[in-house]
Coordinates of N, CA and C in Angstrom, one line a residue:
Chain Q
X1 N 20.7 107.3 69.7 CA 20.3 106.0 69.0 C 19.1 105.5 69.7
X2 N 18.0 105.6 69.0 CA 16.6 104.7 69.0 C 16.9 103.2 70.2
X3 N 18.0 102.8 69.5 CA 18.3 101.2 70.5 C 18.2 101.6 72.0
X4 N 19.1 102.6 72.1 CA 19.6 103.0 73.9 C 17.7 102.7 74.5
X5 N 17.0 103.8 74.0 CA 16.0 103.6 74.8 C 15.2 102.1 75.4
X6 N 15.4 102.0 74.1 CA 14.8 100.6 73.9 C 15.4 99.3 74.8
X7 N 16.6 99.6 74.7 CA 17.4 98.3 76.1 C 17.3 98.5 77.0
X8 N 17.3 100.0 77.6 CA 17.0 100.6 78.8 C 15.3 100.1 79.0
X9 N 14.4 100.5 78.4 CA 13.5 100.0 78.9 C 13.0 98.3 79.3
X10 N 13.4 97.9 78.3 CA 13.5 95.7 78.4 C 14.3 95.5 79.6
X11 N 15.7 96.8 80.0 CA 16.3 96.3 80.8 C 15.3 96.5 82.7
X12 N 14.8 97.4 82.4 CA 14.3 98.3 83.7 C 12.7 96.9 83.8
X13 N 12.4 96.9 82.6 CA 11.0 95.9 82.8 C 11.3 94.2 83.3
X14 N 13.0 94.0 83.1 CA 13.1 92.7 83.2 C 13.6 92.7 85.1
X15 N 14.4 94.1 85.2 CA 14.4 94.6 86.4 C 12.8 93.8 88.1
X16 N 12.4 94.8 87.3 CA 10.5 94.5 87.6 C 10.6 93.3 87.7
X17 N 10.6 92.5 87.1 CA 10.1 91.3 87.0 C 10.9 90.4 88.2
X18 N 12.1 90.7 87.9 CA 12.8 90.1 89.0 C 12.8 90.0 90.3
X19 N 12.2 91.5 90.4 CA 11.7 91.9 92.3 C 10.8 91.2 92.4
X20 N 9.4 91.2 91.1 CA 8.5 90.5 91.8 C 8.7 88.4 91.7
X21 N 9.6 88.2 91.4 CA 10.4 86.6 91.7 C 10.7 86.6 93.3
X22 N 11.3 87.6 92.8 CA 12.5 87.8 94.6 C 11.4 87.8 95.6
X23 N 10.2 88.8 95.2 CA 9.3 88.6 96.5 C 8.5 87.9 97.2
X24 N 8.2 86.8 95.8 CA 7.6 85.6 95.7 C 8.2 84.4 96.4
X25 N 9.1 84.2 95.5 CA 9.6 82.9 96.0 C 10.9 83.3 97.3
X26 N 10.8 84.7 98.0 CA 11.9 84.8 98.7 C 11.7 84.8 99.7
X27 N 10.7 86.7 100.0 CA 10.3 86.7 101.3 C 9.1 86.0 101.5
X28 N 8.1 85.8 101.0 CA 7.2 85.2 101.5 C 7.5 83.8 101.6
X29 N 7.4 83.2 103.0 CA 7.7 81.5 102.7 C 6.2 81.0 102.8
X30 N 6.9 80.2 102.6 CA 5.3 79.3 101.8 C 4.3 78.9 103.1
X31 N 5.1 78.7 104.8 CA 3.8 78.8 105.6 C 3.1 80.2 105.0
X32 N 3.5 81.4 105.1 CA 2.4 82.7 105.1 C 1.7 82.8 103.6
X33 N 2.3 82.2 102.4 CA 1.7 81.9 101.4 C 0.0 81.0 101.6
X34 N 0.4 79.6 102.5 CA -0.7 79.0 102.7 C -1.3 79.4 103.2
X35 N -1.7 80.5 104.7 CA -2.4 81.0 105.4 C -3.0 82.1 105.4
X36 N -1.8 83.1 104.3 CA -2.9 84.7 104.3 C -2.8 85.0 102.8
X37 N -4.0 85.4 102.7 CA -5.0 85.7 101.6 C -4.5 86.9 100.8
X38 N -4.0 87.5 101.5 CA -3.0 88.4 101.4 C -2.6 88.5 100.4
X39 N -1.7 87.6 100.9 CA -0.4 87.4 99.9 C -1.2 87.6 98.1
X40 N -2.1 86.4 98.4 CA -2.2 86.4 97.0 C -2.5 87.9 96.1
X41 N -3.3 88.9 96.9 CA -3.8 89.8 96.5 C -2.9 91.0 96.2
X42 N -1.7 91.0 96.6 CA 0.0 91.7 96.6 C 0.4 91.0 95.3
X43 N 0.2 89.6 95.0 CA 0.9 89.6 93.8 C -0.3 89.6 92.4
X44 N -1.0 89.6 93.0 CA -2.1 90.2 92.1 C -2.1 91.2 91.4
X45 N -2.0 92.2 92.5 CA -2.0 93.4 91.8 C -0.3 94.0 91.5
X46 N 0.6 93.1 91.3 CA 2.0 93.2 91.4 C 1.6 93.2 89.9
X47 N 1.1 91.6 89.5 CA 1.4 91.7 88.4 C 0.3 91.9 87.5
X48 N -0.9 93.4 87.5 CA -1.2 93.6 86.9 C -0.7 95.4 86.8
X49 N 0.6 95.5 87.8 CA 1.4 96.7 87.2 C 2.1 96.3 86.2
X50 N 2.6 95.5 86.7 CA 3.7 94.6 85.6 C 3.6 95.0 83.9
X51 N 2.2 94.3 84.1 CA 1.4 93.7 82.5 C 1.0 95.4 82.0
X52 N 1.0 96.0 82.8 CA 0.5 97.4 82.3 C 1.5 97.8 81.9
X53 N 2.7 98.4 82.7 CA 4.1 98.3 82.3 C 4.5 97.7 81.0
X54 N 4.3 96.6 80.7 CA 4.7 95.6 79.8 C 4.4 96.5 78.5
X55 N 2.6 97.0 78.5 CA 2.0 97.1 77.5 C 2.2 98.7 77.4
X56 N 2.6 99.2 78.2 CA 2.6 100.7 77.6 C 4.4 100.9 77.2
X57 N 5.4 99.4 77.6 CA 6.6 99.7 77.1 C 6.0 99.1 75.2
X58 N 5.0 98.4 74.5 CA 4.8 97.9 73.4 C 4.1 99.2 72.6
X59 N 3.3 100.0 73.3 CA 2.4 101.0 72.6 C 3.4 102.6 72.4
X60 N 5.0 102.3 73.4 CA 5.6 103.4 73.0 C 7.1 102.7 72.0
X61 N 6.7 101.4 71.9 CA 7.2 101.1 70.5 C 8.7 100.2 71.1
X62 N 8.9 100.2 72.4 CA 10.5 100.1 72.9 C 10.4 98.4 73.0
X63 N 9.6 97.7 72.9 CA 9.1 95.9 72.6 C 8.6 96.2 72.2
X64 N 9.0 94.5 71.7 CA 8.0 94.2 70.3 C 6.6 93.4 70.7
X65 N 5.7 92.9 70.2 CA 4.7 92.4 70.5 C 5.5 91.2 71.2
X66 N 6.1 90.3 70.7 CA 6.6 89.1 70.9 C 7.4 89.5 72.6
X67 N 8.1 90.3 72.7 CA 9.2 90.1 73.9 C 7.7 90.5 74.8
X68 N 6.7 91.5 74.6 CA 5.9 91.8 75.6 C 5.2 90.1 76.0
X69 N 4.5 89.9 75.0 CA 4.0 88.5 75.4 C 5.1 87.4 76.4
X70 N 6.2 87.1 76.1 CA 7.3 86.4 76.6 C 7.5 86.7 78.1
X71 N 7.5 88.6 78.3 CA 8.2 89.1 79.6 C 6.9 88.6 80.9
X72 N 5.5 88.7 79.9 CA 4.2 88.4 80.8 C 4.1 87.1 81.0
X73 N 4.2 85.7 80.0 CA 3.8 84.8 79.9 C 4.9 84.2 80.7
X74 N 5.8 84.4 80.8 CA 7.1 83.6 81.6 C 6.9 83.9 82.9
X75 N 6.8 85.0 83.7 CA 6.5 85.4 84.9 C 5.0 84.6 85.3
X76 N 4.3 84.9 84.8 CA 2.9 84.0 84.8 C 2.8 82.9 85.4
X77 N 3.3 82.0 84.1 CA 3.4 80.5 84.0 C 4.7 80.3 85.5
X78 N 5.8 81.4 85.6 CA 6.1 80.8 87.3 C 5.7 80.9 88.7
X79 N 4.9 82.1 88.6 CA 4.1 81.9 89.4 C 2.8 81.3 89.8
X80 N 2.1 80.6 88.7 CA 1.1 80.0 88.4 C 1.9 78.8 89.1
X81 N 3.3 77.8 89.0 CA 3.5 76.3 88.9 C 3.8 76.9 90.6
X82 N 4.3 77.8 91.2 CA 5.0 78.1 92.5 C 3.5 77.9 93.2
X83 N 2.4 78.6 93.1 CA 1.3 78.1 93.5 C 0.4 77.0 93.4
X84 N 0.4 76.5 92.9 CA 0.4 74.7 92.5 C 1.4 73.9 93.3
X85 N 2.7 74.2 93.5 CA 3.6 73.5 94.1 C 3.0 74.1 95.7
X86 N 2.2 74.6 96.2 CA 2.0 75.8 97.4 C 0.9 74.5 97.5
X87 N -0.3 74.2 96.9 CA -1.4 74.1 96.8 C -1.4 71.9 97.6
X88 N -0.3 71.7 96.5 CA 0.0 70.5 96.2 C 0.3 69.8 97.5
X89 N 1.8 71.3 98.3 CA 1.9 70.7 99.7 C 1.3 70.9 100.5
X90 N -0.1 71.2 100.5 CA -1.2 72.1 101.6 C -2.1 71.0 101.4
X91 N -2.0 69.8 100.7 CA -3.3 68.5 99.9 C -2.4 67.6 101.1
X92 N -0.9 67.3 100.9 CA -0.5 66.4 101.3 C -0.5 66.4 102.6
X93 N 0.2 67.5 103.5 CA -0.1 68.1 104.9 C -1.3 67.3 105.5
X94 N -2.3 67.7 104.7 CA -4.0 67.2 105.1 C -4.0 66.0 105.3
X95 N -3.6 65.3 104.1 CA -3.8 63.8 103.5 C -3.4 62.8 105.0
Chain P
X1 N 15.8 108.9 65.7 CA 16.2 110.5 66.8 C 15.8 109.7 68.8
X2 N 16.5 109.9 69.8 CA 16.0 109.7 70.7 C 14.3 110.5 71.2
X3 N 14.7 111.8 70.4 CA 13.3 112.4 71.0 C 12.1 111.7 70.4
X4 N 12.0 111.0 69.8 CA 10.6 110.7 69.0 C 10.0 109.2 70.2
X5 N 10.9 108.5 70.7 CA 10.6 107.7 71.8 C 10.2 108.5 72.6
X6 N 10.4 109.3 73.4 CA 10.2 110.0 74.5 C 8.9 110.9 74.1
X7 N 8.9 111.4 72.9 CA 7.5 112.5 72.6 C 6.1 111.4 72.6
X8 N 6.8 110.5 72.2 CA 5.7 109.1 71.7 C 5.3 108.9 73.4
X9 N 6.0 108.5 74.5 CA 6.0 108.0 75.6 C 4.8 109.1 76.6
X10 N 5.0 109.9 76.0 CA 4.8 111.3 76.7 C 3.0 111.5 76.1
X11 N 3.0 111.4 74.7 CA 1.7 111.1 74.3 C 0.7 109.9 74.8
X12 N 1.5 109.0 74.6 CA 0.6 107.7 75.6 C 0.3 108.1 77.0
X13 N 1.2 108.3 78.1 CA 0.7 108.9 79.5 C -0.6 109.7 79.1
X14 N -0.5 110.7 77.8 CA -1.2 111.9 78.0 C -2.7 111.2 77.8
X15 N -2.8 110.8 76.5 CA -3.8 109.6 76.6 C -4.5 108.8 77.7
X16 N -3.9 108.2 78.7 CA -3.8 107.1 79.2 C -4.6 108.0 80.5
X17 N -3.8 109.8 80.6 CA -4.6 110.1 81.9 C -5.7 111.0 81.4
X18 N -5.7 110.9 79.9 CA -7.6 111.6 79.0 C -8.3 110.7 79.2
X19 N -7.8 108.9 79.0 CA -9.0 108.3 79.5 C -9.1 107.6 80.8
X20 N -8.4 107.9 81.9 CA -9.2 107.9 83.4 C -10.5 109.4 83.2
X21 N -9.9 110.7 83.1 CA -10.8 111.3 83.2 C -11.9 111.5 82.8
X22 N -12.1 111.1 81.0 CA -13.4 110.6 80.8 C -13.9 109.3 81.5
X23 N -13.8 108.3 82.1 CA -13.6 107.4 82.5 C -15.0 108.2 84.0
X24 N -13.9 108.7 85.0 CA -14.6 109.5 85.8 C -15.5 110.4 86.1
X25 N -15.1 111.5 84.8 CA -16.0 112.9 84.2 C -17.3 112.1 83.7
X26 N -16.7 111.1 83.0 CA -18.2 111.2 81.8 C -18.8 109.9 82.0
X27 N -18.3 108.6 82.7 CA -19.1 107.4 82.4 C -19.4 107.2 83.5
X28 N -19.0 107.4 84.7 CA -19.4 107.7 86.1 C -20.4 108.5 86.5
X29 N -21.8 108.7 86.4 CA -22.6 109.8 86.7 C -22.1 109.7 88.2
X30 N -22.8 111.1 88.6 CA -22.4 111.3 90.0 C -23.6 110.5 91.0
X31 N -24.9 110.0 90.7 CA -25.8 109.4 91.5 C -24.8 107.9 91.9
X32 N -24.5 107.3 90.5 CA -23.6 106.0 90.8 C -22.3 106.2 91.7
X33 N -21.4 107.3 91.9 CA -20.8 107.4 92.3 C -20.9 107.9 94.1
X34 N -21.9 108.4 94.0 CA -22.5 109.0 95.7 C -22.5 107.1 96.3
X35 N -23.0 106.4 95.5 CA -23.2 105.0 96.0 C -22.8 103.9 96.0
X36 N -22.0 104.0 94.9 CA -21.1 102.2 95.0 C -20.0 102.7 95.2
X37 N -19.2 102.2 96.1 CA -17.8 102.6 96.9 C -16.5 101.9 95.7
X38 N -16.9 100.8 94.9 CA -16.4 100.2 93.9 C -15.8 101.3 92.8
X39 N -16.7 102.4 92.3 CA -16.1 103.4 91.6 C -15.2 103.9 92.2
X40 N -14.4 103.9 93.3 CA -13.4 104.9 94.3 C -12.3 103.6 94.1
X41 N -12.7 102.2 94.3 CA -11.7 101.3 94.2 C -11.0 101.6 92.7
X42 N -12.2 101.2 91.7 CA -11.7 101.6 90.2 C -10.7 102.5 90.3
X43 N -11.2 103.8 90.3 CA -10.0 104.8 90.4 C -8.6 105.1 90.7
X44 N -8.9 104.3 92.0 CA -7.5 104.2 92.5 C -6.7 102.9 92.2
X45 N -7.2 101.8 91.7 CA -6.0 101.0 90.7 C -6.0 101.5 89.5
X46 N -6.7 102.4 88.5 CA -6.4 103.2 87.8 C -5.1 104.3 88.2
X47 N -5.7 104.7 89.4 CA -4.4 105.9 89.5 C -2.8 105.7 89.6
X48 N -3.2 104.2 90.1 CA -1.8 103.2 90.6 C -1.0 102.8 89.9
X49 N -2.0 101.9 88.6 CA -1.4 101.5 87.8 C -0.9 103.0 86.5
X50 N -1.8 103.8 86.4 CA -1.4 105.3 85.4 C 0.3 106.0 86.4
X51 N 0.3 105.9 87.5 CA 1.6 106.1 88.4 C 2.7 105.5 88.2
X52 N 2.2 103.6 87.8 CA 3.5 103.2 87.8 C 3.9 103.4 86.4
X53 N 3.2 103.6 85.4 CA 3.3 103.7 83.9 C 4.2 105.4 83.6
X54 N 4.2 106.2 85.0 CA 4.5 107.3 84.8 C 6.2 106.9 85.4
X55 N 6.4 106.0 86.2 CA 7.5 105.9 87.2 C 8.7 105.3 85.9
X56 N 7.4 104.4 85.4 CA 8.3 103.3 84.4 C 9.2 104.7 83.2
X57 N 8.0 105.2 82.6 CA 8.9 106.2 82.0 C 9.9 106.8 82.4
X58 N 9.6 107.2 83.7 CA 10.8 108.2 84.4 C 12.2 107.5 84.1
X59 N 12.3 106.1 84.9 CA 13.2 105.6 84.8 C 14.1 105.2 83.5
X60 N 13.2 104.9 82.5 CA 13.4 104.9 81.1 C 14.4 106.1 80.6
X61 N 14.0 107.0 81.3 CA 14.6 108.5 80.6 C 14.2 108.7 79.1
X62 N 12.9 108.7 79.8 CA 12.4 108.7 78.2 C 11.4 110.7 79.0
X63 N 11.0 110.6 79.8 CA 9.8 111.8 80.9 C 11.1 112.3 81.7
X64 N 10.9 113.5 81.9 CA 12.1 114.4 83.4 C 10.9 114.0 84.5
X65 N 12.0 114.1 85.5 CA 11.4 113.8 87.0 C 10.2 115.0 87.0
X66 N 10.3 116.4 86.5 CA 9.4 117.2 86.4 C 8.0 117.0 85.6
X67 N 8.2 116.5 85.0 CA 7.2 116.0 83.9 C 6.3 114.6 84.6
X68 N 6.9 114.0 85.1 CA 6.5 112.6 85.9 C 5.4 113.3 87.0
X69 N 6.4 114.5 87.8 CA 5.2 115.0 88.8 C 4.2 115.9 88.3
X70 N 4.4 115.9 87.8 CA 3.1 117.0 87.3 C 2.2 116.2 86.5
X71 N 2.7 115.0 85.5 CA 1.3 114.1 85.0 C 0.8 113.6 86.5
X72 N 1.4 113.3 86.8 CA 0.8 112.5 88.3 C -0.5 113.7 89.0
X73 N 0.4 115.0 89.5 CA -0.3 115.5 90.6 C -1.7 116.7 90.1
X74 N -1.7 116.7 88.8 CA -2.6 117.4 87.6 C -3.6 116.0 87.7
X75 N -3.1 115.1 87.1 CA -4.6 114.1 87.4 C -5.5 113.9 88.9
X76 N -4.4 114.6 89.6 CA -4.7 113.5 91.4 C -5.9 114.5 91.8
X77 N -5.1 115.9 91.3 CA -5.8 117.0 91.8 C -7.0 116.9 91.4
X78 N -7.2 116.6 90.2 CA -8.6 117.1 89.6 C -9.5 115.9 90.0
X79 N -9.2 114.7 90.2 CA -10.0 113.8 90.9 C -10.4 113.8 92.4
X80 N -9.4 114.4 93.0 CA -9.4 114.7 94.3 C -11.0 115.8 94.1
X81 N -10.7 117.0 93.5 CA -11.6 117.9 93.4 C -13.0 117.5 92.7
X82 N -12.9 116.4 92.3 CA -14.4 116.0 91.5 C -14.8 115.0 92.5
X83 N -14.1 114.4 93.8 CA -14.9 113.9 94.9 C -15.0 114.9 95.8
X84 N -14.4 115.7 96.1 CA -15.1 116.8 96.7 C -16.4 117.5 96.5
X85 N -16.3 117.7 95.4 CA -17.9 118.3 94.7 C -18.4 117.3 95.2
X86 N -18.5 116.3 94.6 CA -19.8 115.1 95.0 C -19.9 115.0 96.4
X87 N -19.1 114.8 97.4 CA -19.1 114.9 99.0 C -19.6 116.0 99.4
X88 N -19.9 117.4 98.8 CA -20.9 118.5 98.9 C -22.3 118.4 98.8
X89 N -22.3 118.0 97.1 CA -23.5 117.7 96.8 C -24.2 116.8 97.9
X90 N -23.6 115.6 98.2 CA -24.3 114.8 99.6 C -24.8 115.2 100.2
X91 N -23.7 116.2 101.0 CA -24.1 116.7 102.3 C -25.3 117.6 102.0
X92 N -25.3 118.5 100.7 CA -26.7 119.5 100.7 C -27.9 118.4 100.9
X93 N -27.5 117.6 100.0 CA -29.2 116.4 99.8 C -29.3 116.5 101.5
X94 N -28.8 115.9 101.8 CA -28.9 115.4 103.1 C -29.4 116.4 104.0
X95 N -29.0 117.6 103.7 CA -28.9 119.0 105.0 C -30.8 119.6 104.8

């Protein structure tokens, strides 16, 4: 059945996604976040496997346009506010 | 049918590592390539990201573990061997 593949893959991509959460907000603490450059460049290119991932699970048909946009924009948008919240306590520190 | 996800999966990879190689073969001349170290970066988040796109299949059980290695080590090889040639060609200029 067409389905099996299809959950298996959403399942394995949501998998992904979750390491790169776990690596984010787990092991890296937010001193080594603020100090090495690093870091950012690790989840950089984390999440442009990710998004690649994402889009070659939509071009072999197993997501839909919509769940791809969702699996990227959600990950995104928390990594995007985690670094803002990184940024915010690195202003106040100073202040 | 499950096979038509997996033949489809298998076609995209195949695609995906036709255009690194035109990518390198054809839009890369070899003068640009003897000199911006940037085309060798390209490549290899190319290769990284076409690797994890290969892994993601595997996992999917959509590609056999056999199939995964051989898209992989069929692309590596022949890029491996098209910086060789150029690392020749140098050394003649030079010699």
């Amino acid at each position: 059945m067409e389905k099996t593949k299809s959950n298996k893959a959403l399942t394995v991509l949501k998998t992904d996604a979750k390491k790169i959460r776990q690596e984010l907000f787990g092991q890296f603490d937010e001193l080594c976040l603020m100090q090495c450059p690093i870091v950012e460049e690790i989840m950089d290119t984390q999440m442009l496997v990710f998004s690649r991932e994402v889009d070659f699970a939509k071009r072999c048909d197993l997501i839909s346009k919509e769940t791809a946009l969702m699996l990227i924009n959600d990950l995104s948008l928390e990594i995007e506010a985690f670094y803002q919240e990184i940024t915010k306590k690195q202003t106040q520190q100073k202040g």
